[in-house]
CSV table of C-alpha atoms and ligand atoms in Angstrom, one decimal:
chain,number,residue,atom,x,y,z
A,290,UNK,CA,165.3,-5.4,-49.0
A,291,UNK,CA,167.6,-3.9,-46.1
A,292,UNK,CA,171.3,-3.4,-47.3
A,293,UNK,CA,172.6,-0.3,-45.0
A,294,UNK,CA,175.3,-1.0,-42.8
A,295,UNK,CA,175.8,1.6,-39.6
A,296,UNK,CA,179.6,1.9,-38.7
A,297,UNK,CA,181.1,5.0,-36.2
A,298,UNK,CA,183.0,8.0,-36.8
A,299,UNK,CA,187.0,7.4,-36.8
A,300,UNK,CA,186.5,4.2,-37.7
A,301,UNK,CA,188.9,2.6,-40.6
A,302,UNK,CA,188.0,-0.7,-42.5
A,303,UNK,CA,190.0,-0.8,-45.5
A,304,UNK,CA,190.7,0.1,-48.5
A,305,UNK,CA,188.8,-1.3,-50.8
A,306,UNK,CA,185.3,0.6,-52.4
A,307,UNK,CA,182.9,-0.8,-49.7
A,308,UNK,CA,185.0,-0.7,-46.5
A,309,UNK,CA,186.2,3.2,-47.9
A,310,UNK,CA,182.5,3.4,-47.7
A,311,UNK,CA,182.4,2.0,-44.2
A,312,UNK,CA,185.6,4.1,-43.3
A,313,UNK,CA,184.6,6.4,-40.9
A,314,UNK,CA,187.1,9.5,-41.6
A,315,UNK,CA,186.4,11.2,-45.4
A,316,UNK,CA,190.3,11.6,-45.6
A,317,UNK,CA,190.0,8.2,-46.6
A,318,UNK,CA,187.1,8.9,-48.9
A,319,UNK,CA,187.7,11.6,-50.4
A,320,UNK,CA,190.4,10.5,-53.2
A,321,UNK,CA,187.5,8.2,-54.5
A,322,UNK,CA,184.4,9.7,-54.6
A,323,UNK,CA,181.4,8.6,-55.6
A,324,UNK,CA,182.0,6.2,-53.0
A,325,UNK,CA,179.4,3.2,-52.8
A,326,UNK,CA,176.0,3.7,-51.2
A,327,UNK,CA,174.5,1.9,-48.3
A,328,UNK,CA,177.5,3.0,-44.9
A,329,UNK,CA,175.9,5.6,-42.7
A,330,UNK,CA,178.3,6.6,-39.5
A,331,UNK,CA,177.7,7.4,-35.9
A,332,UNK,CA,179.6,8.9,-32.8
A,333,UNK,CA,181.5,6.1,-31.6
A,334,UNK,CA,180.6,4.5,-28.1
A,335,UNK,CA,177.3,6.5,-28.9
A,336,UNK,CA,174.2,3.7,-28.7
A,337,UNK,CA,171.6,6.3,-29.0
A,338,UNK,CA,173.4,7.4,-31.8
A,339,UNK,CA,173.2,4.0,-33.3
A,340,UNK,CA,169.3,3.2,-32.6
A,341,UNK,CA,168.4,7.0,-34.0
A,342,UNK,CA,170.1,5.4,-37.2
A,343,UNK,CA,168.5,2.1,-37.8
A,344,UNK,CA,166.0,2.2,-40.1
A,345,UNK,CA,163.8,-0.8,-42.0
A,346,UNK,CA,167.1,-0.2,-44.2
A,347,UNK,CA,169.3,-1.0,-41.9
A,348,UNK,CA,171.0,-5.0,-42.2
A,349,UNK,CA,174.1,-5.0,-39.8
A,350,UNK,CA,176.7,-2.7,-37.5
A,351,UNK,CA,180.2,-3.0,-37.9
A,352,UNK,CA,182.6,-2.1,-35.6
A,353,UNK,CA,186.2,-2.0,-34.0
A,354,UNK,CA,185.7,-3.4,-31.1
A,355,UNK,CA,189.4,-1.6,-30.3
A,356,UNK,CA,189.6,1.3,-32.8
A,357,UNK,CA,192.9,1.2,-34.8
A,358,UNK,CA,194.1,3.4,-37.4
A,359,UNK,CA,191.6,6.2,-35.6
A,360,UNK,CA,194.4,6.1,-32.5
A,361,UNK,CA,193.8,3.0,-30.2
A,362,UNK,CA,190.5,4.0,-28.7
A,363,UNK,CA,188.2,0.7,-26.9
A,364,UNK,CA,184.7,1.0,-26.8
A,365,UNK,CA,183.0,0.8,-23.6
A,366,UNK,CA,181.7,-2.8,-22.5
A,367,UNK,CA,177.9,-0.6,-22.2
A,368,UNK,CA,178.6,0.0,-26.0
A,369,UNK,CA,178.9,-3.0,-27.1
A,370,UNK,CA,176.5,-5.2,-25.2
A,371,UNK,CA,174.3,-2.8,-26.4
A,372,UNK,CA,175.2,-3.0,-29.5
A,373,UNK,CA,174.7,-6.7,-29.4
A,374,UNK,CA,171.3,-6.2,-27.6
A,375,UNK,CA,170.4,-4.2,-30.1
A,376,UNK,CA,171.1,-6.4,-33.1
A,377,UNK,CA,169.2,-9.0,-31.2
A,378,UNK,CA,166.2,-6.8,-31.0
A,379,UNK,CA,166.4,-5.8,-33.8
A,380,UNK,CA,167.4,-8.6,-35.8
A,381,UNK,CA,170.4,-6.9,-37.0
A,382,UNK,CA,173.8,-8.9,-37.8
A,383,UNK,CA,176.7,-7.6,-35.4
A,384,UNK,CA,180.1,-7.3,-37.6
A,385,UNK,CA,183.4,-7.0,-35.5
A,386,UNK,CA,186.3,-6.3,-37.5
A,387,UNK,CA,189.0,-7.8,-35.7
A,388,UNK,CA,191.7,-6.8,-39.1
A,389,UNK,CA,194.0,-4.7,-36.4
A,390,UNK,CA,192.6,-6.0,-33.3
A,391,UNK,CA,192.0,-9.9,-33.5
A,392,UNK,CA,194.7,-12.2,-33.4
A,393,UNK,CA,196.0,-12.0,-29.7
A,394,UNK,CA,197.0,-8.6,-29.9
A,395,UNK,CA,194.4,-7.2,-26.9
A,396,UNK,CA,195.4,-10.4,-24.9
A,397,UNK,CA,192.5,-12.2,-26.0
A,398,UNK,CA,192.1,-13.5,-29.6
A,399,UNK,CA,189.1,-11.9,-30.9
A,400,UNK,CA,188.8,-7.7,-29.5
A,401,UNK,CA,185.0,-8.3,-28.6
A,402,UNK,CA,185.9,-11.2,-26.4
A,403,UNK,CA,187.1,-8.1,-23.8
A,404,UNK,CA,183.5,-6.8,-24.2
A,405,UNK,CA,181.6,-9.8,-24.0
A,406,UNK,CA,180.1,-9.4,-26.9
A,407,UNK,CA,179.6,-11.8,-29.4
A,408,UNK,CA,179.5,-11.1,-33.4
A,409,UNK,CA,177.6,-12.8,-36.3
A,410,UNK,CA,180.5,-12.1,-38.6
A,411,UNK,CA,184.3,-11.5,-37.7
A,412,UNK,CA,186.8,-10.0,-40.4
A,413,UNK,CA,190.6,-10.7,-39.8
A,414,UNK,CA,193.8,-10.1,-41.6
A,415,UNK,CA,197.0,-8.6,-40.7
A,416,UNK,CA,198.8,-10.6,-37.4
A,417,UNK,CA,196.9,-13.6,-39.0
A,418,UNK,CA,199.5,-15.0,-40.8
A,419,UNK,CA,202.8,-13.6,-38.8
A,420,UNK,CA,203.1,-11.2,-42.0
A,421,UNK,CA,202.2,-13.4,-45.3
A,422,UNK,CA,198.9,-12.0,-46.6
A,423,UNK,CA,196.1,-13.3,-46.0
A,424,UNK,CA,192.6,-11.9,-45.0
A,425,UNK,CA,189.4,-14.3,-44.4
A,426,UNK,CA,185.8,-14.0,-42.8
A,427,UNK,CA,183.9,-15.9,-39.9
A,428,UNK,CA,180.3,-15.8,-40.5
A,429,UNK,CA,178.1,-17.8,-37.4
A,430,UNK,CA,174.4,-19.5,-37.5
A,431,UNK,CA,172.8,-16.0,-37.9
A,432,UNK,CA,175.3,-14.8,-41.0
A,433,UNK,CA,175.7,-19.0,-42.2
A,434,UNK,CA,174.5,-18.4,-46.1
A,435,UNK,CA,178.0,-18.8,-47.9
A,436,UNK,CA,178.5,-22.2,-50.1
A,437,UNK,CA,182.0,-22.8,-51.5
A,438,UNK,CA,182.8,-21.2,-54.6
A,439,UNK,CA,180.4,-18.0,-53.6
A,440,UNK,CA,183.7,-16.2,-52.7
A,441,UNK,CA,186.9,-16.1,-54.4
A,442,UNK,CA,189.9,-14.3,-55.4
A,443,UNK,CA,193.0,-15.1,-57.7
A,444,UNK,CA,195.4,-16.1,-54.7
A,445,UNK,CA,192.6,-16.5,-52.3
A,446,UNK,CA,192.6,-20.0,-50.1
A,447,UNK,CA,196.3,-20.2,-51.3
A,448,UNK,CA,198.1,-23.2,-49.2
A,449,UNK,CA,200.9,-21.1,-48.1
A,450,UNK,CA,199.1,-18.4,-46.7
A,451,UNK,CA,196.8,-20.9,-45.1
A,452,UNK,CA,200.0,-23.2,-43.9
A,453,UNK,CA,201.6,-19.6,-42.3
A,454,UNK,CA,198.3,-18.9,-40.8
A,455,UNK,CA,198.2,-22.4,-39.4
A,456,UNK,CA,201.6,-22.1,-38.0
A,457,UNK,CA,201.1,-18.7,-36.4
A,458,UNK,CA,197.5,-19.4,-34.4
A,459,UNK,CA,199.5,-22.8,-33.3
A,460,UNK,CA,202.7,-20.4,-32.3
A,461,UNK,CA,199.8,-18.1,-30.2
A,462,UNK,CA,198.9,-20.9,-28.8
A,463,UNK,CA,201.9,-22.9,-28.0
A,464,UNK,CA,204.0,-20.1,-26.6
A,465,UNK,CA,200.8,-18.3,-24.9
A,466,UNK,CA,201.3,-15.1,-26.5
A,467,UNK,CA,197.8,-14.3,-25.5
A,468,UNK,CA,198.6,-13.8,-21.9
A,469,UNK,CA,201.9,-12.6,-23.0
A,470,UNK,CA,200.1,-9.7,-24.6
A,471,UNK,CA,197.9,-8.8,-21.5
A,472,UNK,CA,201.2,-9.1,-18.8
A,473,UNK,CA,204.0,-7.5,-21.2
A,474,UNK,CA,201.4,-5.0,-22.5
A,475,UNK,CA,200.5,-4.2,-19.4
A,476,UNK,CA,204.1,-3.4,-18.2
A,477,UNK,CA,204.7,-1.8,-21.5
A,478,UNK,CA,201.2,0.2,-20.7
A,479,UNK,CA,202.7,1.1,-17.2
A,480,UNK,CA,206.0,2.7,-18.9
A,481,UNK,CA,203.6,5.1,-21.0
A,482,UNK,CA,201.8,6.0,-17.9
A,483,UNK,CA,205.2,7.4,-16.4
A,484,UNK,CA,206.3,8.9,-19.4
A,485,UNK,CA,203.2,11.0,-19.7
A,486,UNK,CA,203.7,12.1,-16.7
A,487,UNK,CA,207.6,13.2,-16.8
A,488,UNK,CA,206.8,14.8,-20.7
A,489,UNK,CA,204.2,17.8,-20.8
A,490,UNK,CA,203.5,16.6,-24.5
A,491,UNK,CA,202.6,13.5,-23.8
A,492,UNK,CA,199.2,12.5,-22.5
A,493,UNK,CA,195.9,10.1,-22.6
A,494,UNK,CA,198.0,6.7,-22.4
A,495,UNK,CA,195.7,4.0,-23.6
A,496,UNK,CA,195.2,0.9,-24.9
A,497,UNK,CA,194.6,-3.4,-24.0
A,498,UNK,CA,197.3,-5.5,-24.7
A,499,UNK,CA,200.1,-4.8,-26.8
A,500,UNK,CA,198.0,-1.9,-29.0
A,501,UNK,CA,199.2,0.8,-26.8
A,502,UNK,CA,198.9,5.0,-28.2
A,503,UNK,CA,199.5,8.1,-26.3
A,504,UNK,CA,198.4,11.6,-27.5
A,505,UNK,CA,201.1,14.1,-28.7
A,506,UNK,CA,200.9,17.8,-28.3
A,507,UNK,CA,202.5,20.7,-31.0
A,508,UNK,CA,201.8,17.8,-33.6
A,509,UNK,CA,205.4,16.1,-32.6
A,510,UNK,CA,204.0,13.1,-33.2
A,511,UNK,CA,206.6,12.6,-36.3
A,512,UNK,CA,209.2,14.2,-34.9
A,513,UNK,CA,209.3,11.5,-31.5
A,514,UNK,CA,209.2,8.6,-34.2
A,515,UNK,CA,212.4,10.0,-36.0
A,516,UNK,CA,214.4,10.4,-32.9
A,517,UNK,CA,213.1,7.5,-31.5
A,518,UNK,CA,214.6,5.7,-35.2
A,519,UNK,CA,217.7,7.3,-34.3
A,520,UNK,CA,218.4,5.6,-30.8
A,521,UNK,CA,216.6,2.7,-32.9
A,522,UNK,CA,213.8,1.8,-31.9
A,523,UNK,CA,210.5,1.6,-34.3
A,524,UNK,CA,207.0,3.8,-33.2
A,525,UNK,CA,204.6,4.8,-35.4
A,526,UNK,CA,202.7,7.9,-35.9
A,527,UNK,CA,198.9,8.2,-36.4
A,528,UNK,CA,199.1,11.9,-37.9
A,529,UNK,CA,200.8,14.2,-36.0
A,530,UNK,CA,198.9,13.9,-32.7
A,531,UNK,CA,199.6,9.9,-31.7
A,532,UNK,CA,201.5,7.8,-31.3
A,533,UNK,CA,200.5,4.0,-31.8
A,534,UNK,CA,202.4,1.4,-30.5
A,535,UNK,CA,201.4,-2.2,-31.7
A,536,UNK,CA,205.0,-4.1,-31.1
A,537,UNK,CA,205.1,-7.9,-32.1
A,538,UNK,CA,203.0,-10.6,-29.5
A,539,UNK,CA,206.5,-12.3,-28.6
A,540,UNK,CA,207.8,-9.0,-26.8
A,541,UNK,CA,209.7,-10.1,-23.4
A,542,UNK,CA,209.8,-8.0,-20.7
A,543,UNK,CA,213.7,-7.0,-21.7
A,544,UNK,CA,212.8,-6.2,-24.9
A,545,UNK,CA,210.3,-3.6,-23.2
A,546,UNK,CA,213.2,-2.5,-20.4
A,547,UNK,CA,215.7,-1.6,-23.4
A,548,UNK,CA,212.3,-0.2,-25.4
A,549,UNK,CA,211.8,2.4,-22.4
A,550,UNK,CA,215.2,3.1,-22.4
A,551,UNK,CA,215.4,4.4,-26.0
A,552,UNK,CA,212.0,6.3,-25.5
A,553,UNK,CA,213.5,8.2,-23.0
A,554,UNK,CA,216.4,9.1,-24.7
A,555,UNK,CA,214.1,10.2,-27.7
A,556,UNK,CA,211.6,11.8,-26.1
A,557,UNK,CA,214.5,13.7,-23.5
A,558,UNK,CA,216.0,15.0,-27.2
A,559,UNK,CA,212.5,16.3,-28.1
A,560,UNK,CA,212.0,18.0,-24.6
A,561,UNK,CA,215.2,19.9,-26.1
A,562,UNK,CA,213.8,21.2,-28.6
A,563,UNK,CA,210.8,22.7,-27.2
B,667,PLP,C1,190.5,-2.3,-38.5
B,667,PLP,C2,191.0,-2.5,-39.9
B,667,PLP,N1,190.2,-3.1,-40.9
B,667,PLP,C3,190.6,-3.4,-42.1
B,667,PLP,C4,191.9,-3.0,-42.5
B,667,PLP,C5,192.3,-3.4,-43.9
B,667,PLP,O1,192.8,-2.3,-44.6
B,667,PLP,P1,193.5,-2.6,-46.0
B,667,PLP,O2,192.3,-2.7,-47.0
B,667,PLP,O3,194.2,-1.3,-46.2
B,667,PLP,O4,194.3,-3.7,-46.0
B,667,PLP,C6,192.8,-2.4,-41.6
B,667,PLP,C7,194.1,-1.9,-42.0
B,667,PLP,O5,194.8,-1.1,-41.3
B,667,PLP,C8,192.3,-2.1,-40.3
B,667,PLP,O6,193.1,-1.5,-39.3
């Protein structure tokens, strides 16, 4: 039977055997080798790519519909119709994982639903439960052959991680966070844009929503976040070439005025050192 799952290059999925597998970037990889059989990646955004390598082996692609931990890079809306064609023709089963993505933070809940692209199976995690763990798995008609009890784990389905996860999709609701994300992360978006512009290491703003990154020449990548700590505000690097911004949905539009303010100062202390 067909078992081989196709997933793209700079993609991350976990950290677990199988989605090390499915991790597209061998740093991940590496530290664990012989990894499991049965991944094989592609050039992201590449559909060629992805029809040269289905074969009769070949069960389902998985994808970031928003890449994360590979630097904040979307896939075109041509990639993933196509990949969704694709499956169809193919009678493939589309997987988004929406671990980093999903959960308001592009504006809309689900990533693919800015692609217009529906998956069989959706992963999630993360923003799910505001910061209590908890990770769980949409499977629709085409992917529907799970019966209780064929999935479990020692604290899995545990009713406070459910009741938090409750409470936060009500909260994203309630206080529309998910147009919060797509106006504040907008503005936010807007405030990169300038900066690359006034700071000659800076370029390549990008993002949807509040999942923002900018590229970082001279690897200062670290060096901006430590600054940027010291006038106290929070970034994080991705390596030493970008910077990922992915700030809580509930970010005001003060809260992105005092934000720019402290970026400046960081990044006007880095200028200085150049
Ligand atoms: C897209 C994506 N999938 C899955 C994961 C889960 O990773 P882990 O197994 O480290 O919790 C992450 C974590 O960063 C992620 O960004």
């Amino acid at each position: 039977g067909a078992y081989e799952i196709i997933s793209m290059d700079n993609s991350f999925h976990g950290r677990t055997l199988a989605t090390t597998a499915a991790t597209g970037q061998p740093a991940y990889q590496a530290t664990w080798a012989p990894i499991p059989d049965g991944f094989k990646q592609v050039p992201f955004n590449d559909l060629e790519a992805v029809k040269q390598a289905t074969s009769e082996k070949t069960i389902a692609i998985l994808v970031e519909p928003v890449q994360g931990e590979g630097g904040i890079w979307p896939a075109s809306k041509e990639f993933m119709q196509g990949l969704r064609a694709w499956c169809d023709e193919q009678n493939l089963l589309l997987i988004s994982d929406e671990v980093q993505a999903g959960m308001g933070r592009t504006g809309k809940f689900f990533s693919w639903e800015n692609f217009g692209a529906r998956p069989d199976i959706i992963t999630m995690a993360k923003g799910l439960a505001g910061g209590v763990p908890i990770g769980a798995m949409l499977a629709g008609p085409r992917a529907d052959i799970f019966a209780p009890g064929d999935h479990g784990t020692t604290f899995g389905g545990n009713p406070i991680a459910c009741a938090a996860g409750i409470a936060t999709i009500s909260t994203i609701i309630e206080q529309n966070l998910l147009e919060n994300a797509r106006t504040i992360g907008d503005y936010w978006g807007s405030k990169l844009e300038v900066f690359c512009e006034q700071y000659d290491f800076l370029d390549s703003p990008r993002g949807i929503g509040l999942m923002r990154a900018v590229n970082v020449k001279n690897d200062l990548a670290f060096v901006i976040v430590e600054k940027a700590r010291e006038h106290g505000l929070l970034l994080n690097n991705l390596g030493t070439k970008t910077l990922r911004m992915i700030p809580p949905l509930i970010l005001t539009k003060a809260d992105v005025d005092e934000a720019t303010e402290l970026l400046d100062q960081a990044l006007a202390d880095v200028a200085k050192l150049q």
